[in-house]
C-alpha cells in the first residue's frame, strides 16, 4: 500500500474501510487523528520535492532507524506491543499520537518525542513502521510503559563490525525477515508510575490497578521526533533553525492542531507538564486559558508547584464546567534528583484534586473514573483493537442524547460528538476575529471618587497651597482649596492627605520604549550623525542582537512591555511616546501609560513619527503626512555634521516647515534654523543626555531659549539616554547651569507637562490640573519650598503617587492602601529604601497575570544567557489575536545595495545586564558615566548628576 492511504488488508481483529476520505466528516476525532498523523512519515520525505522544502522536512534530516512492522496477520486483540514482528530496514521514525487510553484522566505533556537510537548506547532501539492504520492505532493504544529494542547480543551479532549510525542505511538483516524484540523500560514512564502508586497509597486504595497507559496517558505538543530541538546549532545534530522551528510549531500545533484536538477529546482532569522547557512552551501557548494560579513563562517549577493552577477547556451545552488542574514537574529522566525532591509535592496536588472531586476512583475497575466525553478509539465501525474497559463510564459531550453512559445507547452519535468536540475546540482557540471595541480609556470609567490633598501645581496659574483635587470617572471634577465644601458625590470618597505636592502627570515626548531593558551603551568617541553609531559593531552586538532575541519570543516580549511601562511609572510618567505595538489580529496593545502614537481614547489624536532620514523621493509622502494635520514627530538634524543639517535644508526648500512639525533632537540646527522653525510655530523635543552620550554635545540652551521655539523633553531610551523624565530634567538643568543660561525650573516643569501636552496635540485634555481635564497626576514629597525646583530635584524615591485615568498606579504603600485598592491587587516594591506599591490591573490588558517582579525575573534570566534564550523552544499563544508585536525601530541597518555587509560576523553576546528600573537604586551608575570620555564634565562626578541622588 501507499503510506498515507488506508489499508485494505483484513485481519481477524479489524478492517479499515477502503476509501476513508469519503467518510472523513463523520470519523470520531480520536480515530481521525490516527489517519492524520500517520501519513506525516511519508510527507516528511516528499516535502523536499517542493520548490521550497517544507519546515517539517527537518525531521527527515535526523536519519533512519531500525524499524519493524507487525507480521502479516496483524496485531492480536490483547494489550502490549511485543508481537511477532518483521524487520523492515532502516526508516524514518513515525510521528506519534497519544500513547495510552484516550480518556485517561491524567495526561502527561511533552514538547516532542525523543529518538532512541540516536546516541551510541541506544543503537539497538527499534521503531514501528506500519503500513496499516490498524497496527498504528494498536501500537499507540498499548505503548505506554515501554519502548522496544533488539536484544543486545542479537544486535551485536547482526551488526558485526560495521558502523550503524542514523545516517547509515544498510539493514541489519534482510527486510521481511522475523526480528526478535524485547521491552526497553523507559525511566520517564517509571516516574509516572511512581506518582500513581504514591497517590493510591496516600488515598488508601488497597486494591488499585492504577497504571501508566490506563490512568495516565502521554502526548506531545509536536508529533515528530528529534534528539534535541535545535533552533541553534548543536554539535553533530541537524540544525532546525529558529525560523523553521517556529514554522514547525505553527504547522503541527496551530494549523493541524494534533495536540489540541486530542486534548479536547481526552478532556483530562489533570495535566502533568514535565520540564521547565515544556512548562514555558505550554504556559505561553495556553496564555489566557488559565482560570486560577496565573502561571508565567520562565517561572521556576518549584514556584509553580506551590499553588493550584487550572486550565479551562470550556462548558458543555448542559452547563458542565470542563477544566483541569495543571501540575508542573521537573523532568523525570533528565532531572532525576529534582523530580525526586518534588515527587511528594506532585502527589499532594493529585491528592488535592481527588479531595476536590476532580479525580475519582472507581473500585469496580480499580482505575480512575473517566472524565466527560465519548471515545471509540478501541472499537468502532472501522476497526477493533479490543474491548473498552471503561465504556460504562463514558458520557458524551454532545447533549442531544443527554449525558447518560454509552452502554445505555448501543451506538453513540459520532457526528454529534464530533461536532460538540470541535465546538469546544473552536471556543478554546477563540479563532473568530475579536470584535473591535471603540472605547474611551476603558479604565477611566471604572475609577472611583478620590480626593488628594496637598499643595497643587496646576500649570494653569499660580500654585495652590493646601489644595484638594477631586477625581471621578477618569476626570478632574474640581481643583480648589482644601477647606472649601467638596463637590457632590464625594461624601464617601477616600480623602488622602499626601503631605506632598501634586502636579500634572509627566509627558515623555520621545522614547524607544522597548529598548529600555538594555543598559547604557556609548560609542568610543563622539559621533557626527546617526548612521555612524547605528553601524557600530558594538552597537549591533550589545543593542540590536539582544533586542532581536527578546522581541521574537512572546513570553520575553510581554515581560519587556510590562517592565518598561513600570519604569515609566516609577519616574512619574503618565503619557509617553515610542512604543508602536499591536496584536496580530489588528487590535492595538492597551497599556497603563497613555501612548501618544496609539491612544485608547479616540478623542485624543494620535501623533505620526518618522526616524529615518528623508530623501527626495520621500518628499510627497512627507507632505501628505503633514497635511493630515496630525502632529508629526521627525528625527530632524540628528547629528552635528552637514549631513544632519541637510535634512532641515531639504524641508525648508520644499515648503515642509509647518505648525504640526515636531523636530526630535535637532542638535544639528543653527540658531537661524531654530528661529525659522519657531516662525512656523513648529516645535522641538530636547533630549540633552542622549545627545551628549552619542554626539558629545546638545542644543545650546541659550540658542534654544532665544529662538522662542516651543520645546518639550524626551528621555530617548536607556541604551544612550535617561531612565526616566525625572533624570532628563536634571540633565537639562545641569546643561543650562554649565552654560550660564537662566533656564528656570518652571520652564522645565512646563516642558514636561503643559507644553509637552500641547506639542503632542493633547493640550485641551492633559498637562494641567483643571476641572474637566483627564485625571493624570503625579504626587511628590515636598522637599523644597519652590514647587518647580521640587520637581527638578525629585528622584524616584520621592514619588508618592502616580495616577492615570483616575486610578492610582504607583505610590507609597500607605497612600495606595488609603486609595482602597484591594490588597491582592497591589504588588509591593522597594524604591530608594521606601516601600511602595504597584496597581497594574487594567480591564483591557492581556498582561494582568504578569507581575512586575515576574517580568523582571524573566528578563534577568533570559539576558544572563542570551544564546539559551534564543535557542529555547518557543510556543506562542493559541489565539493570533493575543500575539503581541512591536516595532524595533532602532536596529542596525543592513548594507546598501552593492555594499559588503561588514557587520555580518558580529555575534550575539553571552549576556547583557538588565537595565535597573531606577537611578536611585543603582550605585554603579555613576562609575559608568565617569567612563564616557566625551560626556561633558558637568554631568560627571559628585557635582554632576550624582548630586541629585
Short mmCIF file of C-alpha atoms in Angstrom, two decimals, residues 702-935:
data_model
loop_
_atom_site.label_atom_id
_atom_site.label_comp_id
_atom_site.label_asym_id
_atom_site.label_seq_id
_atom_site.Cartn_x
_atom_site.Cartn_y
_atom_site.Cartn_z
CA UNK A 702 20.78 79.90 25.15
CA UNK A 703 20.06 79.29 21.46
CA UNK A 704 17.04 77.22 22.40
CA UNK A 705 15.57 79.99 24.55
CA UNK A 706 16.47 82.87 22.22
CA UNK A 707 14.77 81.14 19.27
CA UNK A 708 11.49 81.16 21.21
CA UNK A 709 10.69 77.71 19.80
CA UNK A 710 8.19 75.59 21.68
CA UNK A 711 10.01 72.63 23.21
CA UNK A 712 9.37 69.58 25.34
CA UNK A 713 11.63 66.91 26.80
CA UNK A 714 12.26 63.32 25.80
CA UNK A 715 14.42 60.85 27.72
CA UNK A 716 15.06 58.92 24.46
CA UNK A 717 15.99 55.44 25.72
CA UNK A 718 18.25 53.68 28.18
CA UNK A 719 20.89 52.48 25.66
CA UNK A 720 22.06 56.10 25.36
CA UNK A 721 19.65 58.24 27.37
CA UNK A 722 17.90 58.75 30.68
CA UNK A 723 15.98 56.12 32.62
CA UNK A 724 13.07 58.49 33.08
CA UNK A 725 11.97 62.08 32.69
CA UNK A 726 12.93 63.00 36.26
CA UNK A 727 16.54 62.27 35.26
CA UNK A 728 16.23 64.11 31.94
CA UNK A 729 15.00 67.28 33.66
CA UNK A 730 18.11 67.22 35.85
CA UNK A 731 20.35 66.79 32.79
CA UNK A 732 18.66 69.80 31.14
CA UNK A 733 19.09 71.88 34.29
CA UNK A 734 22.77 70.95 34.64
CA UNK A 735 23.38 71.73 30.97
CA UNK A 736 21.86 75.20 31.30
CA UNK A 737 23.73 75.83 34.54
CA UNK A 738 27.06 74.86 32.97
CA UNK A 739 26.43 77.21 30.04
CA UNK A 740 25.42 80.09 32.31
CA UNK A 741 21.87 80.16 30.92
CA UNK A 742 18.91 81.10 33.11
CA UNK A 743 16.63 78.18 32.25
CA UNK A 744 14.09 78.25 35.08
CA UNK A 745 12.76 75.23 36.90
CA UNK A 746 9.24 76.36 35.98
CA UNK A 747 10.12 76.35 32.27
CA UNK A 748 11.48 72.80 32.57
CA UNK A 749 8.38 71.75 34.50
CA UNK A 750 6.21 73.14 31.70
CA UNK A 751 8.33 71.29 29.12
CA UNK A 752 7.41 68.02 30.84
CA UNK A 753 3.72 68.83 31.39
CA UNK A 754 1.56 71.52 29.78
CA UNK A 755 3.93 72.45 26.93
CA UNK A 756 4.53 68.78 26.15
CA UNK A 757 0.80 68.11 26.04
CA UNK A 758 0.25 70.94 23.54
CA UNK A 759 3.13 69.77 21.35
CA UNK A 760 1.52 66.31 21.20
CA UNK A 761 -1.89 67.80 20.42
CA UNK A 762 -3.37 66.81 23.78
CA UNK A 763 -3.25 70.20 25.47
CA UNK A 764 -7.02 70.54 25.84
CA UNK A 765 -7.22 67.33 27.87
CA UNK A 766 -3.89 66.87 29.69
CA UNK A 767 -0.91 68.77 31.06
CA UNK A 768 -2.86 70.85 33.58
CA UNK A 769 -4.77 70.23 36.79
CA UNK A 770 -8.05 71.78 35.76
CA UNK A 771 -11.74 70.93 36.04
CA UNK A 772 -12.78 68.66 33.15
CA UNK A 773 -9.25 67.57 32.32
CA UNK A 774 -8.18 63.93 32.44
CA UNK A 775 -7.12 62.69 35.85
CA UNK A 776 -3.40 62.08 35.27
CA UNK A 777 -1.37 63.26 38.26
CA UNK A 778 1.99 62.99 39.95
CA UNK A 779 2.46 63.48 43.69
CA UNK A 780 5.94 64.15 45.07
CA UNK A 781 7.35 64.50 48.55
CA UNK A 782 7.67 68.19 49.46
CA UNK A 783 11.40 68.74 49.91
CA UNK A 784 11.78 72.32 48.63
CA UNK A 785 9.71 75.47 49.05
CA UNK A 786 9.61 76.23 45.33
CA UNK A 787 7.36 73.55 43.79
CA UNK A 788 9.10 73.69 40.40
CA UNK A 789 12.54 73.25 41.90
CA UNK A 790 10.99 70.49 43.99
CA UNK A 791 10.07 68.69 40.76
CA UNK A 792 13.53 69.07 39.23
CA UNK A 793 15.21 67.79 42.40
CA UNK A 794 12.92 64.78 42.92
CA UNK A 795 14.14 61.23 42.35
CA UNK A 796 12.11 58.04 42.07
CA UNK A 797 12.28 57.79 45.87
CA UNK A 798 10.25 60.99 46.25
CA UNK A 799 7.37 59.78 44.05
CA UNK A 800 4.44 59.46 46.44
CA UNK A 801 1.77 58.59 43.86
CA UNK A 802 1.17 58.32 40.12
CA UNK A 803 -2.44 58.47 38.89
CA UNK A 804 -3.57 57.66 35.33
CA UNK A 805 -7.21 58.00 34.24
CA UNK A 806 -8.19 58.37 37.88
CA UNK A 807 -6.52 55.14 39.01
CA UNK A 808 -3.55 55.25 41.39
CA UNK A 809 -0.99 53.07 39.60
CA UNK A 810 2.09 53.52 41.75
CA UNK A 811 2.99 55.16 45.01
CA UNK A 812 3.93 54.86 48.64
CA UNK A 813 2.28 51.81 50.13
CA UNK A 814 0.25 53.73 52.71
CA UNK A 815 -1.21 56.04 50.06
CA UNK A 816 -2.05 53.14 47.73
CA UNK A 817 -3.81 51.35 50.57
CA UNK A 818 -5.62 54.55 51.50
CA UNK A 819 -6.99 54.59 47.94
CA UNK A 820 -8.91 51.40 48.86
CA UNK A 821 -7.35 49.25 46.18
CA UNK A 822 -7.81 45.56 47.04
CA UNK A 823 -4.73 44.26 48.82
CA UNK A 824 -4.37 41.30 46.44
CA UNK A 825 -4.15 43.72 43.50
CA UNK A 826 -1.16 45.53 44.99
CA UNK A 827 2.41 44.47 44.29
CA UNK A 828 4.87 45.84 46.83
CA UNK A 829 8.31 47.01 45.74
CA UNK A 830 11.13 48.98 47.35
CA UNK A 831 12.44 52.20 45.78
CA UNK A 832 15.22 54.14 47.43
CA UNK A 833 14.62 52.28 50.69
CA UNK A 834 10.91 53.18 50.78
CA UNK A 835 8.12 50.63 50.50
CA UNK A 836 5.87 51.34 47.55
CA UNK A 837 3.17 49.50 45.66
CA UNK A 838 2.04 48.99 42.09
CA UNK A 839 -1.52 48.55 40.86
CA UNK A 840 -1.21 47.11 37.36
CA UNK A 841 -4.64 45.61 36.67
CA UNK A 842 -6.43 47.10 33.66
CA UNK A 843 -9.75 45.97 32.11
CA UNK A 844 -8.28 45.67 28.59
CA UNK A 845 -4.80 44.41 29.39
CA UNK A 846 -3.54 40.99 28.37
CA UNK A 847 -0.78 41.33 30.98
CA UNK A 848 -2.90 41.26 34.13
CA UNK A 849 -1.36 37.91 35.04
CA UNK A 850 2.19 39.32 34.86
CA UNK A 851 3.57 40.98 37.95
CA UNK A 852 6.47 43.40 37.67
CA UNK A 853 8.72 41.13 39.76
CA UNK A 854 7.96 38.17 37.49
CA UNK A 855 8.76 40.22 34.39
CA UNK A 856 11.99 41.37 36.00
CA UNK A 857 12.99 37.80 36.90
CA UNK A 858 12.13 36.55 33.42
CA UNK A 859 14.26 39.20 31.76
CA UNK A 860 17.19 38.76 34.13
CA UNK A 861 17.28 35.04 33.42
CA UNK A 862 16.98 35.45 29.67
CA UNK A 863 19.53 38.25 29.44
CA UNK A 864 22.04 36.38 31.59
CA UNK A 865 22.23 33.67 28.92
CA UNK A 866 21.14 35.14 25.60
CA UNK A 867 22.12 32.13 23.44
CA UNK A 868 19.99 29.89 25.66
CA UNK A 869 17.11 32.36 25.47
CA UNK A 870 17.42 32.44 21.69
CA UNK A 871 17.58 28.65 21.43
CA UNK A 872 14.70 27.89 23.79
CA UNK A 873 11.71 26.03 22.43
CA UNK A 874 9.02 28.61 21.87
CA UNK A 875 5.30 28.10 21.60
CA UNK A 876 3.21 31.19 21.07
CA UNK A 877 -0.36 31.88 22.22
CA UNK A 878 -3.06 29.81 20.53
CA UNK A 879 -5.08 32.83 19.62
CA UNK A 880 -3.46 35.03 16.98
CA UNK A 881 -5.49 37.88 18.44
CA UNK A 882 -3.30 37.51 21.53
CA UNK A 883 0.02 37.61 19.63
CA UNK A 884 1.83 40.80 20.59
CA UNK A 885 4.00 42.56 18.03
CA UNK A 886 6.22 45.64 18.40
CA UNK A 887 8.25 47.71 16.01
CA UNK A 888 12.01 47.55 16.56
CA UNK A 889 12.81 50.89 15.03
CA UNK A 890 16.43 51.28 16.10
CA UNK A 891 18.02 48.12 14.71
CA UNK A 892 21.34 48.17 12.87
CA UNK A 893 20.51 48.76 9.18
CA UNK A 894 21.61 46.29 6.54
CA UNK A 895 24.17 47.16 3.87
CA UNK A 896 23.24 49.41 1.00
CA UNK A 897 22.80 47.69 -2.41
CA UNK A 898 26.23 46.62 -3.65
CA UNK A 899 27.90 47.07 -0.25
CA UNK A 900 29.61 44.29 1.64
CA UNK A 901 27.99 43.64 4.99
CA UNK A 902 30.94 44.40 7.25
CA UNK A 903 28.80 43.61 10.31
CA UNK A 904 27.81 40.12 9.19
CA UNK A 905 30.25 38.45 11.58
CA UNK A 906 29.06 40.26 14.69
CA UNK A 907 27.74 37.64 17.10
CA UNK A 908 25.29 37.69 19.98
CA UNK A 909 26.97 38.27 23.35
CA UNK A 910 26.62 35.68 26.08
CA UNK A 911 24.81 38.15 28.30
CA UNK A 912 23.86 41.75 28.83
CA UNK A 913 22.73 43.32 32.07
CA UNK A 914 19.07 44.16 32.57
CA UNK A 915 18.90 47.92 32.99
CA UNK A 916 17.75 48.68 36.55
CA UNK A 917 14.31 50.26 36.92
CA UNK A 918 15.56 53.34 38.79
CA UNK A 919 18.63 55.54 39.15
CA UNK A 920 18.31 55.90 42.92
CA UNK A 921 18.90 52.15 43.44
CA UNK A 922 21.88 51.82 41.08
CA UNK A 923 25.11 52.99 42.78
CA UNK A 924 27.20 51.60 39.90
CA UNK A 925 25.59 54.10 37.51
CA UNK A 926 27.98 56.90 38.49
CA UNK A 927 31.08 54.88 37.71
CA UNK A 928 29.57 54.08 34.30
CA UNK A 929 29.02 57.75 33.50
CA UNK A 930 32.56 58.62 34.50
CA UNK A 931 33.88 56.12 31.92
CA UNK A 932 32.38 58.01 28.95
CA UNK A 933 35.31 60.10 27.74
CA UNK A 934 33.30 62.53 25.60
CA UNK A 935 30.45 63.05 28.09
#
